[in-house]
GROMACS .gro file of C-alpha atoms in nm:
model
  336
    1MET     CA    1   3.024   3.747  -0.966
    2LYS     CA    2   2.991   3.640  -1.299
    3ILE     CA    3   2.791   3.312  -1.309
    4LEU     CA    4   2.755   3.073  -1.600
    5LEU     CA    5   2.409   2.839  -1.606
    6ILE     CA    6   2.462   2.556  -1.839
    7GLY     CA    7   2.077   2.550  -1.953
    8GLY     CA    8   1.908   2.828  -1.749
    9THR     CA    9   1.530   2.749  -1.874
   10GLY     CA   10   1.426   2.452  -1.724
   11THR     CA   11   1.214   2.349  -1.417
   12ILE     CA   12   1.459   2.474  -1.138
   13SER     CA   13   1.711   2.693  -1.345
   14SER     CA   14   1.441   2.944  -1.504
   15ALA     CA   15   1.391   3.071  -1.110
   16ILE     CA   16   1.743   3.137  -1.114
   17THR     CA   17   1.817   3.261  -1.389
   18ARG     CA   18   1.520   3.523  -1.354
   19GLN     CA   19   1.608   3.611  -0.963
   20LEU     CA   20   2.005   3.635  -1.069
   21ALA     CA   21   1.905   3.911  -1.325
   22GLU     CA   22   1.744   4.122  -1.042
   23THR     CA   23   2.062   4.138  -0.912
   24GLU     CA   24   2.441   4.320  -1.000
   25HIS     CA   25   2.566   3.948  -1.104
   26GLU     CA   26   2.712   3.941  -1.450
   27VAL     CA   27   2.483   3.631  -1.571
   28TYR     CA   28   2.554   3.404  -1.874
   29LEU     CA   29   2.357   3.136  -2.026
   30LEU     CA   30   2.487   2.846  -2.237
   31ASN     CA   31   2.240   2.654  -2.426
   32ARG     CA   32   2.075   2.596  -2.768
   33GLY     CA   33   1.884   2.912  -2.773
   34ASN     CA   34   1.569   2.723  -2.831
   35SER     CA   35   1.373   2.823  -2.538
   36ASN     CA   36   1.519   3.146  -2.423
   37ALA     CA   37   1.244   3.392  -2.570
   38GLY     CA   38   1.152   3.617  -2.262
   39LEU     CA   39   1.487   3.628  -2.096
   40PRO     CA   40   1.570   3.914  -1.869
   41ALA     CA   41   1.751   4.185  -2.163
   42ASN     CA   42   2.027   4.178  -1.893
   43VAL     CA   43   2.123   3.817  -1.925
   44LYS     CA   44   2.380   3.710  -2.163
   45VAL     CA   45   2.337   3.428  -2.386
   46ILE     CA   46   2.597   3.189  -2.539
   47VAL     CA   47   2.468   2.969  -2.798
   48ALA     CA   48   2.601   2.611  -2.819
   49ASP     CA   49   2.544   2.282  -2.736
   50ILE     CA   50   2.738   2.136  -2.453
   51ASN     CA   51   2.714   1.821  -2.554
   52LYS     CA   52   2.950   1.909  -2.846
   53GLU     CA   53   3.244   1.955  -2.647
   54GLU     CA   54   3.467   2.075  -2.905
   55GLU     CA   55   3.200   2.324  -2.995
   56ALA     CA   56   3.143   2.460  -2.623
   57ALA     CA   57   3.518   2.509  -2.598
   58GLU     CA   58   3.519   2.712  -2.887
   59LYS     CA   59   3.248   2.935  -2.752
   60LEU     CA   60   3.410   2.949  -2.414
   61SER     CA   61   3.724   3.010  -2.513
   62GLY     CA   62   3.926   3.289  -2.296
   63MET     CA   63   3.655   3.320  -2.039
   64THR     CA   64   3.649   3.232  -1.648
   65PHE     CA   65   3.391   3.257  -1.405
   66ASP     CA   66   3.318   3.304  -1.051
   67ALA     CA   67   3.065   3.012  -1.068
   68VAL     CA   68   2.928   2.753  -1.305
   69CYS     CA   69   2.604   2.595  -1.252
   70GLU     CA   70   2.501   2.272  -1.441
   71PHE     CA   71   2.173   2.171  -1.461
   72ILE     CA   72   2.148   1.902  -1.750
   73GLY     CA   73   2.449   1.688  -1.641
   74PHE     CA   74   2.264   1.354  -1.576
   75VAL     CA   75   2.542   1.073  -1.640
   76THR     CA   76   2.936   1.086  -1.610
   77SER     CA   77   3.060   1.151  -1.943
   78GLN     CA   78   2.885   1.469  -1.924
   79VAL     CA   79   3.038   1.548  -1.601
   80GLU     CA   80   3.375   1.462  -1.720
   81ARG     CA   81   3.347   1.679  -2.042
   82ASP     CA   82   3.244   2.010  -1.753
   83TYR     CA   83   3.597   1.899  -1.551
   84ARG     CA   84   3.758   1.940  -1.891
   85LEU     CA   85   3.595   2.228  -1.981
   86PHE     CA   86   3.594   2.440  -1.671
   87ALA     CA   87   3.893   2.276  -1.419
   88GLY     CA   88   4.086   2.630  -1.312
   89LYS     CA   89   3.859   2.814  -1.522
   90THR     CA   90   3.592   2.856  -1.247
   91LYS     CA   91   3.594   2.950  -0.870
   92GLN     CA   92   3.298   2.699  -0.780
   93TYR     CA   93   3.127   2.462  -0.984
   94LEU     CA   94   2.760   2.386  -0.873
   95TYR     CA   95   2.630   2.024  -0.987
   96ILE     CA   96   2.230   1.947  -0.988
   97SER     CA   97   2.177   1.606  -0.863
   98SER     CA   98   1.862   1.443  -0.719
   99ALA     CA   99   1.752   1.329  -0.359
  100SER     CA  100   1.572   1.040  -0.523
  101ALA     CA  101   1.943   0.926  -0.472
  102TYR     CA  102   1.931   0.877  -0.111
  103HIS     CA  103   1.851   0.520  -0.022
  104LYS     CA  104   1.556   0.327  -0.106
  105PRO     CA  105   1.396   0.134   0.061
  106VAL     CA  106   1.421   0.439   0.279
  107ARG     CA  107   1.552   0.349   0.611
  108ASP     CA  108   1.450   0.645   0.796
  109TYR     CA  109   1.191   0.895   0.686
  110ARG     CA  110   1.397   1.164   0.792
  111ILE     CA  111   1.647   1.276   0.516
  112ASN     CA  112   1.956   1.470   0.538
  113GLU     CA  113   2.285   1.489   0.348
  114ALA     CA  114   2.453   1.237   0.568
  115THR     CA  115   2.200   0.975   0.435
  116THR     CA  116   2.365   0.651   0.244
  117LEU     CA  117   2.337   0.731  -0.155
  118ALA     CA  118   2.197   0.345  -0.275
  119ASN     CA  119   1.926   0.329  -0.537
  120PRO     CA  120   1.840   0.005  -0.688
  121TYR     CA  121   1.497   0.110  -0.861
  122TRP     CA  122   1.596   0.391  -1.088
  123GLU     CA  123   1.894   0.397  -1.344
  124TYR     CA  124   1.852   0.817  -1.306
  125SER     CA  125   1.924   0.824  -0.959
  126ARG     CA  126   2.211   0.589  -0.983
  127ASN     CA  127   2.337   0.765  -1.306
  128LYS     CA  128   2.322   1.098  -1.036
  129ILE     CA  129   2.560   0.915  -0.764
  130ALA     CA  130   2.833   0.839  -0.984
  131CYS     CA  131   2.825   1.173  -1.132
  132GLU     CA  132   2.844   1.304  -0.749
  133ASP     CA  133   3.110   1.032  -0.661
  134PHE     CA  134   3.350   1.173  -0.991
  135LEU     CA  135   3.309   1.526  -0.868
  136MET     CA  136   3.371   1.448  -0.541
  137LYS     CA  137   3.703   1.244  -0.642
  138MET     CA  138   3.786   1.545  -0.879
  139TYR     CA  139   3.746   1.787  -0.563
  140ARG     CA  140   3.977   1.526  -0.333
  141GLU     CA  141   4.218   1.451  -0.547
  142ASN     CA  142   4.237   1.743  -0.758
  143GLY     CA  143   4.093   2.080  -0.591
  144PHE     CA  144   3.804   2.108  -0.799
  145PRO     CA  145   3.551   2.337  -0.618
  146VAL     CA  146   3.254   2.150  -0.639
  147THR     CA  147   2.892   2.210  -0.470
  148ILE     CA  148   2.658   1.921  -0.529
  149ILE     CA  149   2.295   2.004  -0.499
  150ARG     CA  150   1.974   1.770  -0.435
  151PRO     CA  151   1.672   1.902  -0.498
  152SER     CA  152   1.369   1.679  -0.458
  153HIS     CA  153   1.038   1.747  -0.595
  154THR     CA  154   1.050   2.093  -0.765
  155TYR     CA  155   0.831   2.219  -0.972
  156CYS     CA  156   0.726   2.541  -1.155
  157GLU     CA  157   0.379   2.715  -1.311
  158LYS     CA  158   0.419   2.540  -1.610
  159SER     CA  159   0.344   2.189  -1.481
  160VAL     CA  160   0.167   2.060  -1.183
  161PRO     CA  161   0.314   1.804  -0.960
  162LEU     CA  162   0.168   1.464  -0.945
  163GLY     CA  163   0.255   1.115  -0.853
  164VAL     CA  164   0.035   0.907  -1.149
  165HIS     CA  165   0.125   1.059  -1.494
  166GLY     CA  166   0.204   0.991  -1.873
  167ASP     CA  167   0.512   1.099  -2.077
  168LYS     CA  168   0.385   1.416  -2.173
  169GLY     CA  169   0.286   1.575  -1.824
  170SER     CA  170   0.039   1.673  -1.603
  171TRP     CA  171  -0.225   1.811  -1.823
  172GLN     CA  172  -0.440   1.459  -1.877
  173VAL     CA  173  -0.465   1.449  -1.507
  174LEU     CA  174  -0.601   1.786  -1.478
  175LYS     CA  175  -0.889   1.726  -1.785
  176ARG     CA  176  -0.985   1.397  -1.623
  177MET     CA  177  -1.075   1.594  -1.313
  178LEU     CA  178  -1.200   1.867  -1.518
  179THR     CA  179  -1.442   1.582  -1.715
  180GLY     CA  180  -1.558   1.422  -1.379
  181LYS     CA  181  -1.300   1.095  -1.431
  182PRO     CA  182  -1.129   0.922  -1.149
  183VAL     CA  183  -0.777   0.979  -1.122
  184ILE     CA  184  -0.528   0.711  -0.997
  185LEU     CA  185  -0.332   0.768  -0.691
  186HIS     CA  186  -0.026   0.585  -0.599
  187GLY     CA  187  -0.080   0.340  -0.280
  188ASP     CA  188  -0.381   0.513  -0.052
  189GLY     CA  189  -0.250   0.842  -0.109
  190THR     CA  190  -0.107   0.894   0.263
  191SER     CA  191   0.274   0.866   0.196
  192LEU     CA  192   0.428   1.170   0.272
  193TRP     CA  193   0.581   1.415   0.040
  194THR     CA  194   0.772   1.736   0.006
  195LEU     CA  195   0.702   2.015  -0.330
  196THR     CA  196   0.946   2.281  -0.378
  197ASN     CA  197   0.830   2.589  -0.587
  198ASN     CA  198   1.104   2.667  -0.813
  199GLU     CA  199   1.081   3.048  -0.649
  200ASP     CA  200   1.159   2.890  -0.331
  201PHE     CA  201   1.442   2.667  -0.457
  202ALA     CA  202   1.621   2.945  -0.648
  203LYS     CA  203   1.686   3.164  -0.297
  204GLY     CA  204   1.864   2.894  -0.170
  205PHE     CA  205   2.072   2.763  -0.462
  206ILE     CA  206   2.175   3.152  -0.483
  207GLY     CA  207   2.290   3.169  -0.149
  208LEU     CA  208   2.487   2.910  -0.200
  209ILE     CA  209   2.694   3.041  -0.527
  210GLY     CA  210   3.025   3.196  -0.380
  211ASN     CA  211   2.936   3.058  -0.039
  212PRO     CA  212   3.312   2.957   0.113
  213HIS     CA  213   3.134   2.706   0.318
  214ALA     CA  214   2.959   2.538  -0.009
  215ILE     CA  215   3.279   2.425  -0.133
  216GLY     CA  216   3.328   2.020  -0.121
  217GLU     CA  217   2.979   2.000   0.005
  218ALA     CA  218   2.672   1.845  -0.071
  219PHE     CA  219   2.326   2.049   0.004
  220GLN     CA  220   1.950   1.987  -0.004
  221ILE     CA  221   1.728   2.220  -0.075
  222THR     CA  222   1.357   2.152  -0.057
  223SER     CA  223   1.069   2.340   0.172
  224ASP     CA  224   0.984   2.239   0.529
  225GLU     CA  225   0.641   2.114   0.423
  226SER     CA  226   0.530   1.773   0.447
  227VAL     CA  227   0.179   1.645   0.259
  228THR     CA  228   0.017   1.344   0.183
  229TRP     CA  229  -0.048   1.284  -0.171
  230ASN     CA  230  -0.414   1.282  -0.078
  231GLN     CA  231  -0.373   1.676   0.018
  232ILE     CA  232  -0.175   1.745  -0.299
  233TYR     CA  233  -0.474   1.623  -0.535
  234GLU     CA  234  -0.723   1.780  -0.332
  235CYS     CA  235  -0.511   2.123  -0.395
  236VAL     CA  236  -0.551   2.072  -0.738
  237ALA     CA  237  -0.895   1.988  -0.750
  238ASP     CA  238  -0.997   2.261  -0.530
  239ALA     CA  239  -0.795   2.517  -0.738
  240LEU     CA  240  -0.954   2.342  -1.093
  241GLY     CA  241  -1.297   2.396  -0.876
  242VAL     CA  242  -1.415   2.036  -0.878
  243GLU     CA  243  -1.449   1.704  -0.704
  244LEU     CA  244  -1.134   1.503  -0.659
  245LYS     CA  245  -1.234   1.163  -0.729
  246PRO     CA  246  -0.928   0.936  -0.654
  247TYR     CA  247  -0.824   0.567  -0.764
  248TYR     CA  248  -0.621   0.391  -0.551
  249VAL     CA  249  -0.355   0.167  -0.683
  250ALA     CA  250  -0.099  -0.014  -0.548
  251SER     CA  251   0.301   0.146  -0.656
  252ASP     CA  252   0.428  -0.233  -0.729
  253LEU     CA  253   0.113  -0.306  -0.944
  254LEU     CA  254   0.144   0.023  -1.109
  255ASP     CA  255   0.473  -0.089  -1.182
  256ALA     CA  256   0.370  -0.402  -1.294
  257ILE     CA  257   0.137  -0.338  -1.515
  258SER     CA  258   0.237   0.009  -1.673
  259PRO     CA  259   0.410   0.108  -2.011
  260TYR     CA  260   0.546   0.370  -1.768
  261ASP     CA  261   0.872   0.435  -1.559
  262PHE     CA  262   0.681   0.387  -1.229
  263LYS     CA  263   0.942   0.156  -1.098
  264GLY     CA  264   1.181   0.454  -1.077
  265GLY     CA  265   0.932   0.757  -1.048
  266LEU     CA  266   0.741   0.575  -0.745
  267ILE     CA  267   0.939   0.242  -0.570
  268GLY     CA  268   1.243   0.413  -0.656
  269ASP     CA  269   1.097   0.758  -0.523
  270LYS     CA  270   0.779   0.914  -0.493
  271ALA     CA  271   0.608   0.593  -0.328
  272ASN     CA  272   0.795   0.640  -0.029
  273SER     CA  273   0.739   0.879   0.297
  274VAL     CA  274   1.032   1.110   0.325
  275VAL     CA  275   1.059   1.436   0.535
  276PHE     CA  276   1.370   1.674   0.437
  277ASP     CA  277   1.599   1.848   0.688
  278ASN     CA  278   1.739   2.146   0.598
  279SER     CA  279   1.938   2.255   0.881
  280LYS     CA  280   2.259   2.193   0.697
  281LEU     CA  281   2.139   2.437   0.423
  282LYS     CA  282   1.982   2.692   0.658
  283LYS     CA  283   2.341   2.694   0.838
  284ALA     CA  284   2.483   2.773   0.560
  285VAL     CA  285   2.223   3.063   0.436
  286PRO     CA  286   2.093   3.241   0.718
  287GLY     CA  287   1.762   3.346   0.685
  288PHE     CA  288   1.652   3.070   0.418
  289VAL     CA  289   1.291   3.005   0.449
  290ALA     CA  290   1.080   2.822   0.173
  291THR     CA  291   0.758   3.066   0.174
  292ILE     CA  292   0.499   2.904  -0.077
  293ARG     CA  293   0.274   2.626   0.079
  294CYS     CA  294   0.169   2.380  -0.107
  295GLU     CA  295  -0.165   2.479  -0.187
  296GLN     CA  296  -0.063   2.824  -0.305
  297GLY     CA  297   0.191   2.690  -0.532
  298ILE     CA  298  -0.019   2.466  -0.715
  299ARG     CA  299  -0.317   2.715  -0.717
  300LYS     CA  300  -0.082   2.913  -0.892
  301THR     CA  301   0.044   2.694  -1.128
  302VAL     CA  302  -0.368   2.538  -1.202
  303GLU     CA  303  -0.438   2.903  -1.298
  304TYR     CA  304  -0.121   2.930  -1.519
  305MET     CA  305  -0.196   2.616  -1.696
  306LEU     CA  306  -0.569   2.724  -1.748
  307ALA     CA  307  -0.465   3.035  -1.923
  308HIS     CA  308  -0.199   2.909  -2.138
  309PRO     CA  309  -0.271   2.634  -2.387
  310GLU     CA  310   0.043   2.574  -2.500
  311THR     CA  311   0.094   2.353  -2.157
  312GLN     CA  312  -0.231   2.176  -2.185
  313VAL     CA  313  -0.079   1.880  -2.382
  314GLU     CA  314  -0.333   1.603  -2.453
  315ASP     CA  315  -0.193   1.263  -2.336
  316PRO     CA  316  -0.459   1.034  -2.487
  317GLU     CA  317  -0.265   0.688  -2.493
  318PHE     CA  318  -0.208   0.766  -2.083
  319ASP     CA  319  -0.635   0.831  -2.068
  320ALA     CA  320  -0.688   0.534  -2.227
  321TRP     CA  321  -0.455   0.343  -1.994
  322CYS     CA  322  -0.616   0.479  -1.651
  323ASP     CA  323  -0.974   0.370  -1.791
  324LYS     CA  324  -0.855   0.023  -1.879
  325VAL     CA  325  -0.690   0.014  -1.542
  326ILE     CA  326  -0.916   0.111  -1.328
  327GLU     CA  327  -1.248  -0.111  -1.535
  328LYS     CA  328  -1.019  -0.393  -1.496
  329LEU     CA  329  -0.991  -0.372  -1.098
  330GLU     CA  330  -1.315  -0.298  -1.081
  331ARG     CA  331  -1.413  -0.595  -1.307
  332LEU     CA  332  -1.186  -0.816  -1.052
  333LYS     CA  333  -1.336  -0.661  -0.734
  334GLU     CA  334  -1.700  -0.730  -0.870
  335GLU     CA  335  -1.568  -1.118  -0.949
  336PHE     CA  336  -1.489  -1.143  -0.572
   0.00000   0.00000   0.00000
């Protein structure tokens, strides 16, 4: 098959690019060319900014694909543009949405594709819902061959998956652990969560490419393993070889006192206990199973970050904010 990936070098898509490159498929990436170092030699790159529609249309002129995979569409104007670019030029359009779009507050911790989409806490999720609505409308009215994919917390080797961190990534939390500082966990750390390694995600995603059972359907792709946030942070500490010193703060308090988007990222997503039912995916892709356990994937990621200084992005503002929150809450405890 002739497959186009819009992006192709991000957290989710990089593993898909690598795995597709090991097949006989003809693989193209369309991106700005800023992160293409180390791509497999047989992957063809179309250098263009997809957000500049005329430029992208010129670079794609005369080309058709068996599948187009959109990883960087966040608002309806972007999927509307994709519809103009690819309607009649692809047999399948796979759109990365988000499991954060599922109903919040959670009505049932068991989540499947039939769970209602509604998230009043996070604009990101509401935009993903709007994108899904537009694409499914184009499928129903015009036969646009869309497949919706809803990942949950998918991670790669370049950043440890955490609940509370700053805008510059996870390294500052790891540094706090390495220097013996307490790290903030939302709630009491006992809510259930699902982490999915991007290598596992890619297996499910690729199984849906060219799959006739996937057209006009939505699929979630996650691991079947459920862990608590305490277990996640313990895995990180174990991989670093240090003692975990958790400092628990209620999610709504973090939202109230934080300069970060904890209303969306926590209350609208990570603070909720959810367990994903992947039965629909496994029926469409027989044999799919996520094989990388939480502690395995986290250890691999920690080892990668320790060995690659470019991933160790300092975030002194977040570090100072954590110290301030802990100091003030400790002072409040003393007053009472």
